[in-house]
Amino acid sequence: MARRKLWIDNVTENKDLSGKTYIVTGANSGVGLETTRQLIKQGAHVVMACRRVKAGQKVAEEFKSLTGSFDVMRLDLADLSSVREFVKNFLSRYDQLHGLDCNAGMVSMGRDVTRTKDGFEMSIGVSYFGHFLLTESLLDILKKSAPSRIVLLSSCVHAGRPDNRPYVHLDDLNYDKREFNAMNAYSEAKVANVLYALELSNRLKGTNVSTFSVHPGWARSNFGKENVFMRIISPIMAPFIRSMTDSNEESAQTSLHCLISDQAVKHSGEYFSQSSVLYRDKECKDGGWPLATPNPHAKDMKVAKELVSKTYKLVGLH
Ligand SMILES: NC(=O)c1ccc[n+]([C@@H]2O[C@H](COP(=O)([O-])OP(=O)(O)OC[C@H]3O[C@@H](n4cnc5c(N)ncnc54)[C@H](OP(=O)(O)O)[C@@H]3O)[C@@H](O)[C@H]2O)c1
């Protein structure tokens, strides 16, 4: 059944963003591409942080006629040295940052664990560890440019279901000891992002830097399409599931609300969601800006702080 889509309000949609600088990771595709398009339409300068620079440059051709501007820069979140290089290049070119949209993500669909260059399990490595290092390395410029915002893409799968709520395994974040399960790994990565937004907002109190975690919806993007099975099955399934899924533009709305709306900043640290048939909890299906996560493991500040403290060491910050 189709659900009413949450959409940014008129004031937000028409806000003049000229003079503002944003970074959107994974800006060449799906939700990131549409988020980028709207920011540029409203006059912003967007640094499109892409793993494949040529793909970024190609889609950015469409943005040349819009009011704002863009710059495509290389960022591979599965490689911490690439994150460091990106930060170095960004800081050498820019002296302000008003919004960091940690949008890129992937799910590794195989039966066996795949790893980032630094040995993290791939889903959590890209979604959480890579974005963690990126965010922490840009905190000073975000504080200096405040008011500013940080958005971390999560997913409704972080909520799990009433009899099975995913949680971060602090003693084995990277499937070194457990049997690998791709969907569990992805869900845990997205719990980590909800917890990180929560911890960061607490740490950044009084700085005018706000943080949010987001479920974009069930986007008709390229998500999961590296998988051969998904590549075959997606076009066959598309007509049947169309009414349940969201366009990439609809899926960008929640990130845009968190990045631009004056209302969002009243809820720093919280989880925001597009409506989504994918929730197993009935009360979540209509979404919410913000939405109370039904997963107790995703709102436990003690766990959030332990996760962050462990992550500092794992990404080489302490
Ligand atoms: N699609 C959904 O229904 C859905 C639902 C819930 C949450 N989400 C989340 O929404 C976010 C956006 O996904 P989407 O639906 O727009 O998917 P998408 O079309 O596949 O876009 C994902 C983007 O992430 C980039 N990316 C993947 N690995 C990367 C890496 N190692 N370094 C840098 N960039 C990397 C991709 O780059 P390439 O083009 O080079 O691969 C692409 O630009 C993700 O965080 C996803 O987990 C999506």
Coordinates of C-alpha atoms and ligand atoms in Angstrom, one line a residue:
M1 CA 0.0 0.0 0.0
A2 CA 1.3 3.4 -1.0
R3 CA 2.0 5.8 2.0
R4 CA 1.9 9.5 2.1
K5 CA 5.4 10.9 1.5
L6 CA 7.0 13.4 3.8
W7 CA 8.1 16.4 1.8
I8 CA 10.1 19.5 2.8
D9 CA 8.0 22.6 3.4
N10 CA 7.9 25.7 1.2
V11 CA 10.1 27.8 3.4
T12 CA 12.8 25.1 3.5
E13 CA 12.5 24.4 -0.3
N14 CA 12.9 28.1 -1.1
K15 CA 15.6 29.1 1.4
D16 CA 18.5 30.9 -0.2
L17 CA 21.6 28.8 0.3
S18 CA 24.1 31.0 -1.6
G19 CA 27.3 31.3 0.4
K20 CA 26.8 27.9 2.0
T21 CA 29.2 25.0 1.5
Y22 CA 28.1 21.4 1.8
I23 CA 29.8 18.0 1.4
V24 CA 27.6 15.1 0.2
T25 CA 29.3 11.7 0.1
G26 CA 28.1 9.3 -2.6
A27 CA 26.7 12.3 -4.5
N28 CA 26.8 10.6 -7.9
S29 CA 23.9 8.3 -7.4
G30 CA 20.4 7.8 -5.9
V31 CA 19.6 9.7 -2.7
G32 CA 22.9 11.6 -2.7
L33 CA 22.5 12.8 -6.2
E34 CA 19.0 14.2 -5.6
T35 CA 20.1 15.8 -2.3
T36 CA 23.0 17.4 -4.1
R37 CA 20.7 18.6 -6.9
Q38 CA 18.3 20.4 -4.5
L39 CA 21.1 22.0 -2.5
I40 CA 22.7 23.4 -5.7
K41 CA 19.2 24.5 -7.0
Q42 CA 18.9 26.6 -3.8
G43 CA 22.3 28.3 -4.5
A44 CA 24.7 26.2 -2.4
H45 CA 28.2 25.1 -3.3
V46 CA 28.3 21.3 -3.0
V47 CA 31.5 19.3 -2.8
M48 CA 30.5 16.0 -4.3
A49 CA 32.6 13.4 -2.5
C50 CA 32.6 10.4 -4.9
R51 CA 34.5 7.1 -5.0
R52 CA 34.3 7.3 -8.8
V53 CA 35.2 10.9 -9.8
K54 CA 34.3 10.4 -13.5
A55 CA 30.8 9.2 -12.6
G56 CA 30.5 12.3 -10.4
Q57 CA 31.7 14.6 -13.1
K58 CA 29.3 13.0 -15.6
V59 CA 26.1 13.5 -13.5
A60 CA 27.3 16.9 -12.4
E61 CA 26.9 18.1 -16.1
E62 CA 23.2 18.4 -15.2
F63 CA 24.0 20.9 -12.5
K64 CA 25.7 23.4 -14.6
S65 CA 22.5 25.3 -15.4
L66 CA 21.5 25.6 -11.7
T67 CA 22.0 28.6 -9.4
G68 CA 24.7 27.1 -7.2
S69 CA 28.0 25.4 -7.9
F70 CA 29.8 22.1 -7.3
D71 CA 33.2 20.5 -7.1
V72 CA 33.8 16.8 -7.5
M73 CA 36.4 15.3 -5.2
R74 CA 37.6 11.7 -4.7
L75 CA 36.7 9.9 -1.6
D76 CA 36.8 6.1 -1.0
L77 CA 35.2 5.4 2.4
A78 CA 36.6 1.9 2.3
D79 CA 40.1 3.2 2.6
L80 CA 41.0 5.5 5.6
S81 CA 44.0 6.8 3.7
S82 CA 41.6 8.1 1.0
V83 CA 39.5 9.8 3.8
R84 CA 42.6 11.5 5.2
E85 CA 43.6 12.6 1.7
F86 CA 40.1 14.0 1.0
V87 CA 40.1 16.0 4.3
K88 CA 43.6 17.4 3.4
N89 CA 42.4 18.4 0.0
F90 CA 39.2 19.9 1.3
L91 CA 40.8 21.9 4.0
S92 CA 43.4 23.3 1.5
R93 CA 40.6 24.6 -0.7
Y94 CA 37.8 25.6 1.7
D95 CA 37.6 27.6 4.9
Q96 CA 33.9 26.9 5.7
L97 CA 31.5 23.9 5.9
H98 CA 27.9 24.3 6.8
G99 CA 26.6 20.8 6.2
L100 CA 28.2 17.3 6.0
D101 CA 25.9 14.7 4.5
C102 CA 27.3 11.3 5.3
N103 CA 25.2 9.6 2.6
A104 CA 27.3 6.9 0.9
G105 CA 26.6 3.4 1.8
M106 CA 26.5 -0.2 0.5
V107 CA 25.5 -3.7 1.5
S108 CA 27.8 -6.5 0.8
M109 CA 25.5 -9.3 -0.4
G110 CA 28.0 -12.2 -0.4
R111 CA 28.1 -15.2 1.9
D112 CA 31.6 -14.4 2.9
V113 CA 32.8 -11.3 4.7
T114 CA 34.5 -8.7 2.6
R115 CA 36.8 -6.1 4.1
T116 CA 37.9 -2.5 3.6
K117 CA 41.5 -1.7 3.0
D118 CA 41.9 -1.3 6.8
G119 CA 40.3 -4.6 7.6
F120 CA 36.8 -3.5 8.7
E121 CA 33.8 -5.5 7.6
M122 CA 32.7 -3.7 4.4
S123 CA 29.2 -2.4 5.3
I124 CA 30.2 -1.0 8.7
G125 CA 33.5 0.1 7.2
V126 CA 31.9 2.3 4.6
S127 CA 28.8 3.5 6.4
Y128 CA 30.2 4.1 9.8
F129 CA 34.1 3.9 10.2
G130 CA 34.9 5.9 7.1
H131 CA 32.3 8.5 7.9
F132 CA 33.4 8.6 11.5
L133 CA 37.0 9.5 10.5
L134 CA 35.6 12.0 7.9
T135 CA 33.3 13.7 10.5
E136 CA 35.8 13.9 13.3
S137 CA 38.4 15.3 11.0
L138 CA 36.0 18.0 9.9
L139 CA 34.6 19.0 13.3
D140 CA 36.8 22.1 13.7
I141 CA 35.7 23.6 10.4
L142 CA 32.0 22.7 11.1
K143 CA 32.3 24.4 14.5
K144 CA 34.0 27.4 13.0
S145 CA 31.2 27.7 10.3
A146 CA 28.3 27.2 12.8
P147 CA 25.4 27.0 12.6
S148 CA 26.2 23.8 10.8
R149 CA 24.8 20.3 10.5
I150 CA 25.9 16.7 10.2
V151 CA 23.6 14.0 8.7
L152 CA 24.3 10.3 8.9
L153 CA 22.4 8.0 6.7
S154 CA 21.0 5.0 8.6
S155 CA 18.1 2.8 7.5
C156 CA 14.8 1.4 8.8
V157 CA 16.6 -1.9 9.1
H158 CA 18.4 -0.5 12.1
A159 CA 15.1 -1.0 13.9
G160 CA 14.8 -4.7 13.2
R161 CA 11.6 -6.3 14.5
P162 CA 10.0 -6.6 17.9
D163 CA 11.5 -10.0 18.6
N164 CA 14.9 -9.3 17.1
R165 CA 16.5 -5.8 17.5
P166 CA 20.0 -5.4 16.0
Y167 CA 22.7 -4.1 18.2
V168 CA 26.4 -3.2 17.8
H169 CA 28.6 -6.0 19.0
L170 CA 31.2 -4.0 20.9
D171 CA 33.3 -7.1 21.3
D172 CA 33.2 -8.0 17.6
L173 CA 32.3 -5.0 15.5
N174 CA 33.9 -6.5 12.3
Y175 CA 32.8 -10.1 12.3
D176 CA 36.2 -11.4 13.3
K177 CA 34.7 -14.0 15.7
R178 CA 31.1 -14.4 14.5
E179 CA 29.7 -16.2 11.4
F180 CA 29.1 -13.6 8.7
N181 CA 25.6 -12.6 7.8
A182 CA 25.3 -9.8 5.2
M183 CA 21.9 -8.3 6.3
N184 CA 22.9 -8.5 10.0
A185 CA 26.1 -6.7 9.2
Y186 CA 24.3 -4.0 7.3
S187 CA 21.7 -3.5 10.1
E188 CA 24.4 -3.2 12.7
A189 CA 26.2 -0.6 10.6
K190 CA 23.1 1.4 10.5
V191 CA 22.6 1.1 14.3
A192 CA 26.1 2.4 14.7
N193 CA 25.2 5.5 12.6
V194 CA 22.1 6.2 14.8
L195 CA 24.2 5.9 17.9
Y196 CA 27.0 8.1 16.5
A197 CA 24.5 10.9 15.7
L198 CA 23.2 10.6 19.3
E199 CA 26.7 10.7 20.9
L200 CA 27.9 13.5 18.7
S201 CA 24.9 15.8 19.5
N202 CA 25.6 15.3 23.2
R203 CA 29.3 16.1 22.7
L204 CA 28.6 19.1 20.5
K205 CA 26.1 20.7 22.8
G206 CA 26.6 24.5 22.8
T207 CA 28.5 24.6 19.6
N208 CA 25.5 25.2 17.2
V209 CA 26.5 22.1 15.2
S210 CA 23.4 19.8 15.0
T211 CA 23.4 16.1 14.1
F212 CA 20.8 13.7 12.7
S213 CA 20.4 10.1 11.5
V214 CA 18.1 9.4 8.6
H215 CA 16.1 6.6 6.9
P216 CA 15.6 7.9 3.4
G217 CA 12.8 5.5 2.3
W218 CA 12.9 2.5 0.0
A219 CA 14.8 4.3 -2.8
R220 CA 14.7 3.2 -6.5
S221 CA 18.4 3.9 -6.6
N222 CA 21.4 1.7 -7.5
F223 CA 21.5 0.3 -4.0
G224 CA 22.5 -3.4 -3.9
K225 CA 22.9 -3.5 -7.7
E226 CA 26.5 -4.6 -7.7
N227 CA 25.1 -7.9 -6.7
V228 CA 24.4 -10.1 -9.9
F229 CA 21.2 -11.5 -8.4
M230 CA 19.8 -8.0 -7.6
R231 CA 20.7 -6.8 -11.1
I232 CA 18.6 -9.6 -12.6
I233 CA 15.7 -9.5 -10.1
S234 CA 15.3 -5.7 -9.7
P235 CA 13.8 -5.0 -13.2
I236 CA 11.5 -8.0 -12.9
M237 CA 10.3 -7.0 -9.5
A238 CA 10.1 -3.2 -10.3
P239 CA 6.5 -3.1 -11.6
F240 CA 5.1 -5.1 -8.7
I241 CA 6.8 -3.1 -5.9
R242 CA 6.7 0.3 -7.5
S243 CA 3.8 1.5 -5.2
M244 CA 5.8 0.5 -2.2
T245 CA 9.1 2.1 -3.2
D246 CA 10.2 5.8 -3.4
S247 CA 11.7 7.9 -6.1
N248 CA 15.2 9.2 -5.4
E249 CA 13.7 12.6 -5.0
E250 CA 11.2 11.4 -2.4
S251 CA 14.1 9.6 -0.7
A252 CA 16.2 12.8 -0.5
Q253 CA 13.5 14.7 1.4
T254 CA 14.5 13.6 4.9
S255 CA 18.2 14.4 4.4
L256 CA 17.2 17.8 2.9
H257 CA 14.9 18.5 5.9
C258 CA 17.8 17.7 8.3
L259 CA 20.3 19.8 6.3
I260 CA 18.1 22.9 5.7
S261 CA 15.0 23.2 7.8
D262 CA 14.8 25.5 10.8
Q263 CA 12.5 22.9 12.5
A264 CA 15.1 20.1 12.4
V265 CA 17.7 21.8 14.6
K266 CA 15.2 21.6 17.5
H267 CA 15.9 17.9 17.5
S268 CA 19.6 17.4 17.3
G269 CA 20.8 13.9 17.8
E270 CA 17.4 12.3 16.8
Y271 CA 16.4 9.9 14.1
F272 CA 14.3 11.1 11.1
S273 CA 12.5 8.9 8.7
Q274 CA 10.6 9.0 5.4
S275 CA 7.4 6.9 5.6
S276 CA 8.2 3.3 4.7
V277 CA 6.4 0.0 4.3
L278 CA 9.7 -1.7 5.3
Y279 CA 9.3 -1.1 9.0
R280 CA 8.2 -4.2 11.0
D281 CA 6.8 -1.9 13.7
K282 CA 3.4 -0.6 12.6
E283 CA 3.7 2.7 14.4
C284 CA 6.9 3.5 12.4
K285 CA 5.4 3.0 8.9
D286 CA 4.2 6.6 8.5
G287 CA 7.7 7.9 9.2
G288 CA 8.4 11.0 11.3
W289 CA 10.6 14.1 11.5
P290 CA 11.8 13.0 14.1
L291 CA 10.7 9.4 14.7
A292 CA 11.3 7.6 18.0
T293 CA 13.3 4.5 17.1
P294 CA 11.7 1.3 18.5
N295 CA 15.1 -0.2 18.9
P296 CA 16.3 0.3 22.5
H297 CA 19.9 -0.6 21.4
A298 CA 19.9 2.5 19.1
K299 CA 19.2 5.0 21.9
D300 CA 21.5 3.8 24.6
M301 CA 23.9 6.6 25.3
K302 CA 26.2 4.4 27.3
V303 CA 26.7 2.1 24.3
A304 CA 27.0 5.1 22.0
K305 CA 29.9 6.4 24.1
E306 CA 31.6 3.0 24.3
L307 CA 31.2 2.7 20.5
V308 CA 32.7 6.1 19.9
S309 CA 35.6 5.5 22.3
K310 CA 36.5 2.2 20.6
T311 CA 36.1 3.8 17.2
Y312 CA 38.6 6.5 18.0
K313 CA 41.3 3.8 18.5
L314 CA 40.2 1.7 15.5
V315 CA 40.5 4.6 13.0
G316 CA 43.8 5.8 14.5
L317 CA 42.6 9.0 16.1
H318 CA 44.0 8.2 19.6
Ligands
LIG1 N1 18.0 2.4 -1.3 C1 17.3 2.3 -0.2 O1 16.2 1.8 -0.2 C2 17.9 2.6 1.1 C3 17.2 2.3 2.3 C4 17.7 2.7 3.5 C5 18.9 3.4 3.6 N2 19.6 3.6 2.5 C6 20.9 4.3 2.6 O2 20.9 5.5 1.8 C7 22.2 5.8 1.4 C8 22.2 6.2 -0.1 O3 21.9 5.0 -0.8 P1 21.2 5.0 -2.2 O4 19.9 4.3 -2.1 O5 21.3 6.3 -2.9 O6 22.2 3.9 -3.0 P2 23.1 4.1 -4.3 O7 22.3 4.6 -5.4 O8 23.8 2.8 -4.5 O9 24.2 5.2 -3.9 C9 25.2 4.9 -2.9 C10 26.4 5.8 -3.1 O10 27.4 5.4 -2.1 C11 28.6 5.4 -2.8 N3 29.6 4.5 -2.2 C12 29.5 3.1 -2.0 N4 30.7 2.7 -1.5 C13 31.5 3.8 -1.3 C14 32.8 3.9 -0.9 N5 33.6 2.9 -0.5 N6 33.3 5.2 -0.8 C15 32.6 6.2 -1.3 N7 31.3 6.1 -1.7 C16 30.8 4.9 -1.8 C17 28.2 4.9 -4.2 O11 29.3 5.1 -5.1 P3 29.4 4.3 -6.5 O12 28.4 4.9 -7.4 O13 30.8 4.5 -6.9 O14 29.1 2.8 -6.1 C18 27.0 5.7 -4.4 O15 27.4 7.0 -4.9 C19 23.1 4.7 1.8 O16 23.8 5.0 3.0 C20 22.1 3.5 2.1 O17 22.6 2.6 3.0 C21 19.2 3.3 1.2

